[in-house]
Each structure stands twice: as C-alpha cells, then as structure tokens.
Amino acid sequence: MIELKHLRLLRAIQSQGTLSGAARELGCSQPAITQQVQGLERYLKTPLLVRGRRGIQLSQAGLVLLRHSEQILTAVSLAEAEVEAVAGLRAGRIRVASFPSAAAALLPQTFAAIKAEHPGLSIEMVEANPPRAFELLRSGECDLAVVYSRSTGGEVTEEVPLEENEVLTPLLVERVHVALPASHEAAARRWVNLGDLEDATWIAGCALCRSHLLRACRAVGFSPRIGFQTNDYLALHRLAALGLGVALVPELMHAVAPSDSALVLRPLEPLNTRRVGAVTTEALMHLPGVQRMLEELQRSARDLGLAEAG
C-alpha cells in the first residue's frame, strides 16, 4: 500500500534530484531508498522514476502521486499539530509566527510568563511578516500567527485576510510615527503631514515592508526617494538620528529601541495605525496551550499600554 513514508520519499527525490540526496534529507541509506521505490513501483505496477541527462526525475505517474502527496502531507501535518497541542500544558509545544517588531516588543515577556508557569511546555517562534505567517499557519507549521492590518485616517487600507476556519484575537492598536532627526524642521511640530516630507530621503525595509510607505506617499501625491534599505531597526534608528533620512516607525518598534535625544518621533496626519492581532484555527483555539498563549498576549499588550479597548 501507499504509506506516508513513500510520499515523503517522492517529495525528497523531487527536491534533491538524486537518490543519495533524498537519503541524506530523510536520514536513511540509499539502498533503503531504492528498496522503498522498487516496492512502491511493484505495488502501483508502473515506474515512478526515470533517468535523464539531469539525473533522476519523477515519471508522469510519479508526478501525479507527488501532486496528491503535497495535499496529504499538509493535512497530516495539521492533524499532528492539533494532536500534539492536545497534550496540554505539561508537555507539547506551541509554535508562534510573528512580524519583527511584535517579536521584539510583545512576545519575549509573553513567553517568559508562560514558561515560568509551565516549564514543560516547549515554545518556538519564527519571525515572519503577515503573508508568510499565514502560510505557516495554514500549512500546520505554526499554531498562532501574530499579524496586523493597517488604517489611514480611520479607513482600513490593509486587512487581515481570514479564512473560514480562522479566528482573530485583537491585541493592540499602535500608531505609525515618522522618525526624524531632532534638527529637522518638522521635529518641532506636534503632528507631521506626510506631504511635507516629499523632498526627504527615506529609510525603508524590504519590498513588503515598504509597501505601506509607498502607498501612503502616493496617496498624498508623491513617490518617496528611498536612499537606505534596512530591516534592522537599530540601523534605521541611527541613520535617522544622524540626519541621513526619515522613516515610518510603528510604536512597537520604538518600544524596544534605546533612547536617543537626537531622534524625534511624531504621529502622522492623517493618523496611520496598525491593528495587531493573533490568528489561529477554530480547532486550535480551544486547546489549553493556545488559550493560555492568547491570554498572556493580551496581558502583555495591556502592559505596553496599547491594548484594544474591550
């Protein structure tokens, strides 16, 4: 019969291109890999591998089986994640995917509080911006995704794309500030109109991270001139403080930055905000470990003074 090990084997062969590479990926010997392939071919009565100029490749039948195996392995991964979570707070693990500023300002104290109460619980975190965090949740590779939506002037400009079986727990609302050197003329203002920074040099992150900057600037009639690209907030902080550029900075980012009298943060006009929440599935939502993580995330948000009302 077709077993999960066969599906994982085909996936490894496809990704590695050789039987020896597949053996290394799966942690077994090449003869064992060969025997598994031959046994599966006998059962299916058709070749699954062909040898070509580029090495081992899957046959048409092998590709069909691989296509179905991706769906099956994803479903199995989801099932394993949910069953493992059922073990409760004395054992098991909780896996969290989070965008960088929440990973720095919100999650450490959350994890520390849970580990102090439940030392046997394993907590894992991976840094991932919202699109990737949703991919990890939907493939069963994490149990909670900390994500955000965006609003400008009270109007939502970037929503959290929930699927039917997903649940969002609101955590906090943070303003998006503009980071300016103290010497900048706009630093003396209480609010800064984004259109007044048309001639500024901007500091921005990766293509995904800068999408909000580009959209916000275009909404007021200009395209920002980006002179510096960095995903490191300390680098951004120093570049802005030394007068080399300006940047958009959510409150969570600044919460963990060292104080610097040479740097000034001012809210934007119209008001820009990010609404941060934790997403999980309906099935995982009822498990003790996930419930405890959500409770502690809300507590940490309140401690930061950014918790959502109600």
mmCIF file of C-alpha atoms in Angstrom:
data_model
loop_
_atom_site.group_PDB
_atom_site.id
_atom_site.type_symbol
_atom_site.label_atom_id
_atom_site.label_comp_id
_atom_site.label_asym_id
_atom_site.label_seq_id
_atom_site.Cartn_x
_atom_site.Cartn_y
_atom_site.Cartn_z
ATOM 1 C CA MET A 1 0.000 0.000 0.000
ATOM 2 C CA ILE A 2 0.986 3.639 -0.297
ATOM 3 C CA GLU A 3 2.380 4.917 3.012
ATOM 4 C CA LEU A 4 3.311 8.384 4.247
ATOM 5 C CA LYS A 5 6.989 7.437 4.038
ATOM 6 C CA HIS A 6 6.536 6.872 0.295
ATOM 7 C CA LEU A 7 5.014 10.332 -0.155
ATOM 8 C CA ARG A 8 7.827 11.956 1.803
ATOM 9 C CA LEU A 9 10.301 9.949 -0.266
ATOM 10 C CA LEU A 10 8.916 11.212 -3.591
ATOM 11 C CA ARG A 11 8.995 14.780 -2.315
ATOM 12 C CA ALA A 12 12.634 14.384 -1.248
ATOM 13 C CA ILE A 13 13.639 12.871 -4.608
ATOM 14 C CA GLN A 14 11.935 15.714 -6.470
ATOM 15 C CA SER A 15 13.666 18.372 -4.371
ATOM 16 C CA GLN A 16 17.123 16.730 -4.305
ATOM 17 C CA GLY A 17 17.293 15.256 -7.808
ATOM 18 C CA THR A 18 19.231 12.170 -6.672
ATOM 19 C CA LEU A 19 18.564 9.103 -4.543
ATOM 20 C CA SER A 20 21.625 9.827 -2.418
ATOM 21 C CA GLY A 21 20.418 13.376 -1.801
ATOM 22 C CA ALA A 22 16.961 12.095 -0.845
ATOM 23 C CA ALA A 23 18.588 9.583 1.520
ATOM 24 C CA ARG A 24 20.540 12.368 3.249
ATOM 25 C CA GLU A 25 17.418 14.527 3.582
ATOM 26 C CA LEU A 26 15.425 11.675 5.113
ATOM 27 C CA GLY A 27 18.257 10.358 7.264
ATOM 28 C CA CYS A 28 18.424 6.832 5.836
ATOM 29 C CA SER A 29 20.644 4.812 3.494
ATOM 30 C CA GLN A 30 20.488 4.870 -0.295
ATOM 31 C CA PRO A 31 19.794 1.101 -0.516
ATOM 32 C CA ALA A 32 16.783 1.608 1.781
ATOM 33 C CA ILE A 33 15.533 4.395 -0.503
ATOM 34 C CA THR A 34 15.968 2.166 -3.562
ATOM 35 C CA GLN A 35 14.058 -0.686 -1.908
ATOM 36 C CA GLN A 36 11.170 1.623 -0.989
ATOM 37 C CA VAL A 37 10.931 2.947 -4.546
ATOM 38 C CA GLN A 38 11.042 -0.533 -6.043
ATOM 39 C CA GLY A 39 8.386 -1.803 -3.628
ATOM 40 C CA LEU A 40 6.089 1.115 -4.434
ATOM 41 C CA GLU A 41 6.597 0.590 -8.183
ATOM 42 C CA ARG A 42 5.668 -3.084 -7.814
ATOM 43 C CA TYR A 43 2.524 -2.141 -5.916
ATOM 44 C CA LEU A 44 1.477 0.511 -8.457
ATOM 45 C CA LYS A 45 2.681 -1.576 -11.430
ATOM 46 C CA THR A 46 4.324 1.420 -13.101
ATOM 47 C CA PRO A 47 7.721 3.170 -12.975
ATOM 48 C CA LEU A 48 7.886 6.223 -10.734
ATOM 49 C CA LEU A 49 11.421 7.328 -11.646
ATOM 50 C CA VAL A 50 13.216 7.893 -14.935
ATOM 51 C CA ARG A 51 16.878 8.566 -15.527
ATOM 52 C CA GLY A 52 17.673 11.521 -17.755
ATOM 53 C CA ARG A 53 20.574 13.792 -18.582
ATOM 54 C CA ARG A 54 19.844 15.810 -15.456
ATOM 55 C CA GLY A 55 19.790 12.753 -13.223
ATOM 56 C CA ILE A 56 16.832 11.105 -11.526
ATOM 57 C CA GLN A 57 13.421 12.570 -12.332
ATOM 58 C CA LEU A 58 9.880 11.563 -11.479
ATOM 59 C CA SER A 59 7.908 9.863 -14.224
ATOM 60 C CA GLN A 60 4.468 11.094 -15.197
ATOM 61 C CA ALA A 61 2.960 8.649 -12.696
ATOM 62 C CA GLY A 62 5.423 9.836 -10.048
ATOM 63 C CA LEU A 63 4.433 13.465 -10.646
ATOM 64 C CA VAL A 64 0.743 12.594 -10.274
ATOM 65 C CA LEU A 65 1.448 10.879 -6.952
ATOM 66 C CA LEU A 66 3.610 13.812 -5.827
ATOM 67 C CA ARG A 67 0.808 16.283 -6.586
ATOM 68 C CA HIS A 68 -1.591 14.382 -4.345
ATOM 69 C CA SER A 69 1.080 13.804 -1.704
ATOM 70 C CA GLU A 70 1.503 17.552 -1.067
ATOM 71 C CA GLN A 71 -2.150 17.827 -0.035
ATOM 72 C CA ILE A 72 -1.975 14.657 2.057
ATOM 73 C CA LEU A 73 1.237 15.624 3.871
ATOM 74 C CA THR A 74 -0.113 19.086 4.630
ATOM 75 C CA ALA A 75 -3.289 17.563 6.088
ATOM 76 C CA VAL A 76 -1.227 15.126 8.166
ATOM 77 C CA SER A 77 0.965 17.970 9.435
ATOM 78 C CA LEU A 78 -2.135 19.874 10.525
ATOM 79 C CA ALA A 79 -3.501 16.795 12.282
ATOM 80 C CA GLU A 80 -0.199 16.156 14.064
ATOM 81 C CA ALA A 81 -0.024 19.794 15.213
ATOM 82 C CA GLU A 82 -3.518 19.669 16.691
ATOM 83 C CA VAL A 83 -2.998 16.295 18.381
ATOM 84 C CA GLU A 84 0.308 17.409 19.873
ATOM 85 C CA ALA A 85 -1.316 20.560 21.225
ATOM 86 C CA VAL A 86 -3.998 18.440 22.941
ATOM 87 C CA ALA A 87 -1.283 17.045 25.217
ATOM 88 C CA GLY A 88 -1.868 20.189 27.267
ATOM 89 C CA LEU A 89 0.388 22.468 29.203
ATOM 90 C CA ARG A 90 2.535 19.810 30.893
ATOM 91 C CA ALA A 91 4.088 18.807 27.566
ATOM 92 C CA GLY A 92 3.873 19.569 23.861
ATOM 93 C CA ARG A 93 4.786 22.745 22.074
ATOM 94 C CA ILE A 94 3.283 25.987 20.859
ATOM 95 C CA ARG A 95 4.682 27.498 17.679
ATOM 96 C CA VAL A 96 4.255 31.212 17.001
ATOM 97 C CA ALA A 97 4.967 33.163 13.816
ATOM 98 C CA SER A 98 5.259 36.919 14.269
ATOM 99 C CA PHE A 99 6.335 40.037 12.429
ATOM 100 C CA PRO A 100 9.625 41.511 13.749
ATOM 101 C CA SER A 101 8.511 44.407 15.978
ATOM 102 C CA ALA A 102 5.965 42.241 17.838
ATOM 103 C CA ALA A 103 8.623 39.538 18.139
ATOM 104 C CA ALA A 104 10.850 42.081 19.892
ATOM 105 C CA ALA A 105 8.379 44.112 21.976
ATOM 106 C CA LEU A 106 5.439 41.800 22.717
ATOM 107 C CA LEU A 107 6.477 38.150 22.638
ATOM 108 C CA PRO A 108 9.514 37.838 24.962
ATOM 109 C CA GLN A 109 7.584 38.798 28.122
ATOM 110 C CA THR A 110 4.668 36.631 26.963
ATOM 111 C CA PHE A 111 6.871 33.573 26.539
ATOM 112 C CA ALA A 112 8.712 34.194 29.820
ATOM 113 C CA ALA A 113 5.448 34.355 31.791
ATOM 114 C CA ILE A 114 4.156 31.112 30.278
ATOM 115 C CA LYS A 115 7.440 29.245 30.796
ATOM 116 C CA ALA A 116 7.514 30.353 34.440
ATOM 117 C CA GLU A 117 4.101 28.711 34.968
ATOM 118 C CA HIS A 118 4.541 25.720 32.651
ATOM 119 C CA PRO A 119 8.247 24.825 32.329
ATOM 120 C CA GLY A 120 7.472 21.588 30.490
ATOM 121 C CA LEU A 121 5.804 23.429 27.632
ATOM 122 C CA SER A 122 8.008 23.995 24.593
ATOM 123 C CA ILE A 123 7.626 27.364 22.852
ATOM 124 C CA GLU A 124 9.008 28.054 19.393
ATOM 125 C CA MET A 125 8.969 31.293 17.437
ATOM 126 C CA VAL A 126 9.770 32.147 13.847
ATOM 127 C CA GLU A 127 9.956 35.699 12.529
ATOM 128 C CA ALA A 128 7.614 36.161 9.575
ATOM 129 C CA ASN A 129 5.693 39.056 8.075
ATOM 130 C CA PRO A 130 1.913 38.529 7.816
ATOM 131 C CA PRO A 131 1.716 36.806 4.391
ATOM 132 C CA ARG A 132 4.356 34.264 5.379
ATOM 133 C CA ALA A 133 2.861 33.863 8.875
ATOM 134 C CA PHE A 134 -0.484 32.918 7.303
ATOM 135 C CA GLU A 135 1.277 30.386 5.062
ATOM 136 C CA LEU A 136 2.866 28.773 8.119
ATOM 137 C CA LEU A 137 -0.460 28.642 9.972
ATOM 138 C CA ARG A 138 -2.328 27.159 7.014
ATOM 139 C CA SER A 139 0.307 24.505 6.368
ATOM 140 C CA GLY A 140 0.303 23.408 10.009
ATOM 141 C CA GLU A 141 3.803 24.755 10.694
ATOM 142 C CA CYS A 142 2.681 27.130 13.447
ATOM 143 C CA ASP A 143 -0.217 27.344 15.914
ATOM 144 C CA LEU A 144 -0.531 31.129 16.189
ATOM 145 C CA ALA A 145 0.230 33.893 13.711
ATOM 146 C CA VAL A 146 0.724 37.409 15.077
ATOM 147 C CA VAL A 147 -0.284 39.739 12.233
ATOM 148 C CA TYR A 148 -1.617 43.242 11.603
ATOM 149 C CA SER A 149 -3.959 45.320 9.470
ATOM 150 C CA ARG A 150 -3.429 48.978 8.582
ATOM 151 C CA SER A 151 -5.656 52.056 8.685
ATOM 152 C CA THR A 152 -5.184 55.607 7.464
ATOM 153 C CA GLY A 153 -7.490 58.354 8.707
ATOM 154 C CA GLY A 154 -9.797 55.695 10.170
ATOM 155 C CA GLU A 155 -10.149 53.855 6.855
ATOM 156 C CA VAL A 156 -8.769 50.312 6.604
ATOM 157 C CA THR A 157 -6.144 50.153 3.849
ATOM 158 C CA GLU A 158 -4.787 46.651 4.504
ATOM 159 C CA GLU A 159 -6.974 43.942 6.025
ATOM 160 C CA VAL A 160 -6.220 40.664 7.785
ATOM 161 C CA PRO A 161 -7.307 38.016 5.217
ATOM 162 C CA LEU A 162 -9.016 35.441 7.431
ATOM 163 C CA GLU A 163 -10.229 32.136 6.024
ATOM 164 C CA GLU A 164 -13.460 30.488 7.169
ATOM 165 C CA ASN A 165 -11.900 28.309 9.880
ATOM 166 C CA GLU A 166 -9.638 31.023 11.348
ATOM 167 C CA VAL A 167 -10.183 33.157 14.462
ATOM 168 C CA LEU A 168 -8.629 36.569 15.168
ATOM 169 C CA THR A 169 -7.963 37.724 18.742
ATOM 170 C CA PRO A 170 -7.361 41.513 18.848
ATOM 171 C CA LEU A 171 -4.280 42.526 20.836
ATOM 172 C CA LEU A 172 -3.400 46.191 20.375
ATOM 173 C CA VAL A 173 -3.537 49.282 18.198
ATOM 174 C CA GLU A 174 -0.323 51.188 17.547
ATOM 175 C CA ARG A 175 0.283 54.471 15.814
ATOM 176 C CA VAL A 176 2.728 54.747 12.945
ATOM 177 C CA HIS A 177 5.132 57.623 13.577
ATOM 178 C CA VAL A 178 7.665 59.312 11.389
ATOM 179 C CA ALA A 179 11.209 59.175 12.794
ATOM 180 C CA LEU A 180 13.088 62.444 12.287
ATOM 181 C CA PRO A 181 16.430 63.815 13.394
ATOM 182 C CA ALA A 182 15.884 66.395 16.153
ATOM 183 C CA SER A 183 17.381 69.022 13.822
ATOM 184 C CA HIS A 184 14.665 68.530 11.173
ATOM 185 C CA GLU A 185 12.266 71.472 10.840
ATOM 186 C CA ALA A 186 9.244 69.146 11.167
ATOM 187 C CA ALA A 187 10.513 67.838 14.528
ATOM 188 C CA ALA A 188 9.078 70.887 16.292
ATOM 189 C CA ARG A 189 5.535 70.070 15.172
ATOM 190 C CA ARG A 190 3.047 68.039 17.182
ATOM 191 C CA TRP A 191 1.856 66.195 14.042
ATOM 192 C CA VAL A 192 3.623 65.806 10.711
ATOM 193 C CA ASN A 193 1.823 65.892 7.374
ATOM 194 C CA LEU A 194 3.337 63.218 5.141
ATOM 195 C CA GLY A 195 3.123 65.536 2.126
ATOM 196 C CA ASP A 196 5.602 67.901 3.809
ATOM 197 C CA LEU A 197 8.277 65.210 3.561
ATOM 198 C CA GLU A 198 8.178 64.926 -0.231
ATOM 199 C CA ASP A 199 11.791 66.063 -0.586
ATOM 200 C CA ALA A 200 13.153 63.881 2.219
ATOM 201 C CA THR A 201 15.444 60.912 1.824
ATOM 202 C CA TRP A 202 13.676 57.843 3.184
ATOM 203 C CA ILE A 203 14.900 54.801 5.081
ATOM 204 C CA ALA A 204 12.854 51.700 4.238
ATOM 205 C CA GLY A 205 12.872 47.941 4.661
ATOM 206 C CA CYS A 206 12.260 45.063 2.280
ATOM 207 C CA ALA A 207 9.785 45.257 -0.612
ATOM 208 C CA LEU A 208 6.916 44.006 1.567
ATOM 209 C CA CYS A 209 7.821 46.265 4.492
ATOM 210 C CA ARG A 210 7.979 49.383 2.328
ATOM 211 C CA SER A 211 4.644 48.774 0.606
ATOM 212 C CA HIS A 212 2.797 50.857 3.203
ATOM 213 C CA LEU A 213 5.271 53.728 2.813
ATOM 214 C CA LEU A 214 4.847 53.713 -0.961
ATOM 215 C CA ARG A 215 1.052 53.564 -0.729
ATOM 216 C CA ALA A 216 0.840 56.314 1.893
ATOM 217 C CA CYS A 217 3.140 58.665 -0.025
ATOM 218 C CA ARG A 218 1.352 58.102 -3.327
ATOM 219 C CA ALA A 219 -1.955 58.877 -1.597
ATOM 220 C CA VAL A 220 -0.673 62.417 -0.892
ATOM 221 C CA GLY A 221 0.868 62.892 -4.321
ATOM 222 C CA PHE A 222 4.497 61.801 -4.376
ATOM 223 C CA SER A 223 6.793 58.777 -4.600
ATOM 224 C CA PRO A 224 9.358 58.599 -1.790
ATOM 225 C CA ARG A 225 13.042 58.749 -2.641
ATOM 226 C CA ILE A 226 14.497 55.746 -0.780
ATOM 227 C CA GLY A 227 18.169 56.180 -0.024
ATOM 228 C CA PHE A 228 18.682 53.472 2.578
ATOM 229 C CA GLN A 229 17.255 49.948 2.797
ATOM 230 C CA THR A 230 17.483 48.008 6.038
ATOM 231 C CA ASN A 231 15.342 45.606 8.064
ATOM 232 C CA ASP A 232 17.468 46.271 11.154
ATOM 233 C CA TYR A 233 15.683 48.755 13.387
ATOM 234 C CA LEU A 234 18.870 49.779 15.205
ATOM 235 C CA ALA A 235 20.423 50.693 11.857
ATOM 236 C CA LEU A 236 17.273 52.620 10.890
ATOM 237 C CA HIS A 237 17.330 54.350 14.277
ATOM 238 C CA ARG A 238 20.926 55.521 13.889
ATOM 239 C CA LEU A 239 20.531 56.579 10.253
ATOM 240 C CA ALA A 240 17.555 58.770 11.175
ATOM 241 C CA ALA A 241 19.161 60.135 14.347
ATOM 242 C CA LEU A 242 22.239 61.234 12.382
ATOM 243 C CA GLY A 243 20.117 63.131 9.856
ATOM 244 C CA LEU A 244 20.646 60.776 6.927
ATOM 245 C CA GLY A 245 16.962 60.136 6.326
ATOM 246 C CA VAL A 246 13.469 59.788 7.761
ATOM 247 C CA ALA A 247 11.391 56.642 8.264
ATOM 248 C CA LEU A 248 7.969 55.348 9.257
ATOM 249 C CA VAL A 249 8.165 53.633 12.647
ATOM 250 C CA PRO A 250 5.320 51.754 14.404
ATOM 251 C CA GLU A 251 5.129 52.229 18.182
ATOM 252 C CA LEU A 252 6.131 48.627 18.895
ATOM 253 C CA MET A 253 9.443 49.200 17.142
ATOM 254 C CA HIS A 254 10.284 52.210 19.225
ATOM 255 C CA ALA A 255 9.259 50.461 22.448
ATOM 256 C CA VAL A 256 12.426 48.354 22.390
ATOM 257 C CA ALA A 257 14.832 50.926 20.928
ATOM 258 C CA PRO A 258 17.441 52.714 23.035
ATOM 259 C CA SER A 259 16.500 56.282 23.895
ATOM 260 C CA ASP A 260 18.240 58.879 21.776
ATOM 261 C CA SER A 261 17.777 62.611 22.221
ATOM 262 C CA ALA A 262 18.877 63.101 18.597
ATOM 263 C CA LEU A 263 15.789 61.256 17.326
ATOM 264 C CA VAL A 264 12.209 62.543 17.389
ATOM 265 C CA LEU A 265 9.022 60.585 16.692
ATOM 266 C CA ARG A 266 5.901 62.383 15.504
ATOM 267 C CA PRO A 267 2.473 60.915 14.603
ATOM 268 C CA LEU A 268 1.373 61.316 11.003
ATOM 269 C CA GLU A 269 -1.503 63.395 9.734
ATOM 270 C CA PRO A 270 -3.800 61.789 8.707
ATOM 271 C CA LEU A 271 -3.401 59.269 11.524
ATOM 272 C CA ASN A 272 -1.789 55.968 10.474
ATOM 273 C CA THR A 273 -2.306 52.920 12.690
ATOM 274 C CA ARG A 274 -1.629 49.193 12.767
ATOM 275 C CA ARG A 275 -4.136 46.892 14.445
ATOM 276 C CA VAL A 276 -2.272 43.856 15.789
ATOM 277 C CA GLY A 277 -3.919 40.503 16.486
ATOM 278 C CA ALA A 278 -3.220 36.798 16.862
ATOM 279 C CA VAL A 279 -4.791 34.346 14.407
ATOM 280 C CA THR A 280 -5.305 30.633 14.942
ATOM 281 C CA THR A 281 -7.723 27.982 13.684
ATOM 282 C CA GLU A 282 -11.075 27.182 15.271
ATOM 283 C CA ALA A 283 -9.771 23.728 16.252
ATOM 284 C CA LEU A 284 -6.599 25.021 17.889
ATOM 285 C CA MET A 285 -8.466 27.901 19.551
ATOM 286 C CA HIS A 286 -9.964 25.547 22.140
ATOM 287 C CA LEU A 287 -6.721 23.855 23.161
ATOM 288 C CA PRO A 288 -5.262 24.750 26.581
ATOM 289 C CA GLY A 289 -1.828 25.813 25.377
ATOM 290 C CA VAL A 290 -3.170 28.080 22.654
ATOM 291 C CA GLN A 291 -5.738 29.591 25.021
ATOM 292 C CA ARG A 292 -3.014 30.334 27.559
ATOM 293 C CA MET A 293 -0.832 31.945 24.921
ATOM 294 C CA LEU A 294 -3.679 34.200 23.782
ATOM 295 C CA GLU A 295 -4.438 35.250 27.362
ATOM 296 C CA GLU A 296 -0.813 36.141 28.016
ATOM 297 C CA LEU A 297 -0.500 38.009 24.716
ATOM 298 C CA GLN A 298 -3.448 40.179 25.724
ATOM 299 C CA ARG A 299 -1.866 40.779 29.138
ATOM 300 C CA SER A 300 1.437 41.797 27.535
ATOM 301 C CA ALA A 301 -0.417 44.186 25.210
ATOM 302 C CA ARG A 302 -2.088 45.813 28.220
ATOM 303 C CA ASP A 303 1.287 46.178 29.939
ATOM 304 C CA LEU A 304 2.542 48.083 26.886
ATOM 305 C CA GLY A 305 -0.409 50.465 27.155
ATOM 306 C CA LEU A 306 -1.532 49.699 23.610
ATOM 307 C CA ALA A 307 -4.282 47.138 24.275
ATOM 308 C CA GLU A 308 -7.510 47.374 22.322
ATOM 309 C CA ALA A 309 -10.485 48.691 24.277
ATOM 310 C CA GLY A 310 -12.938 45.974 25.335
#
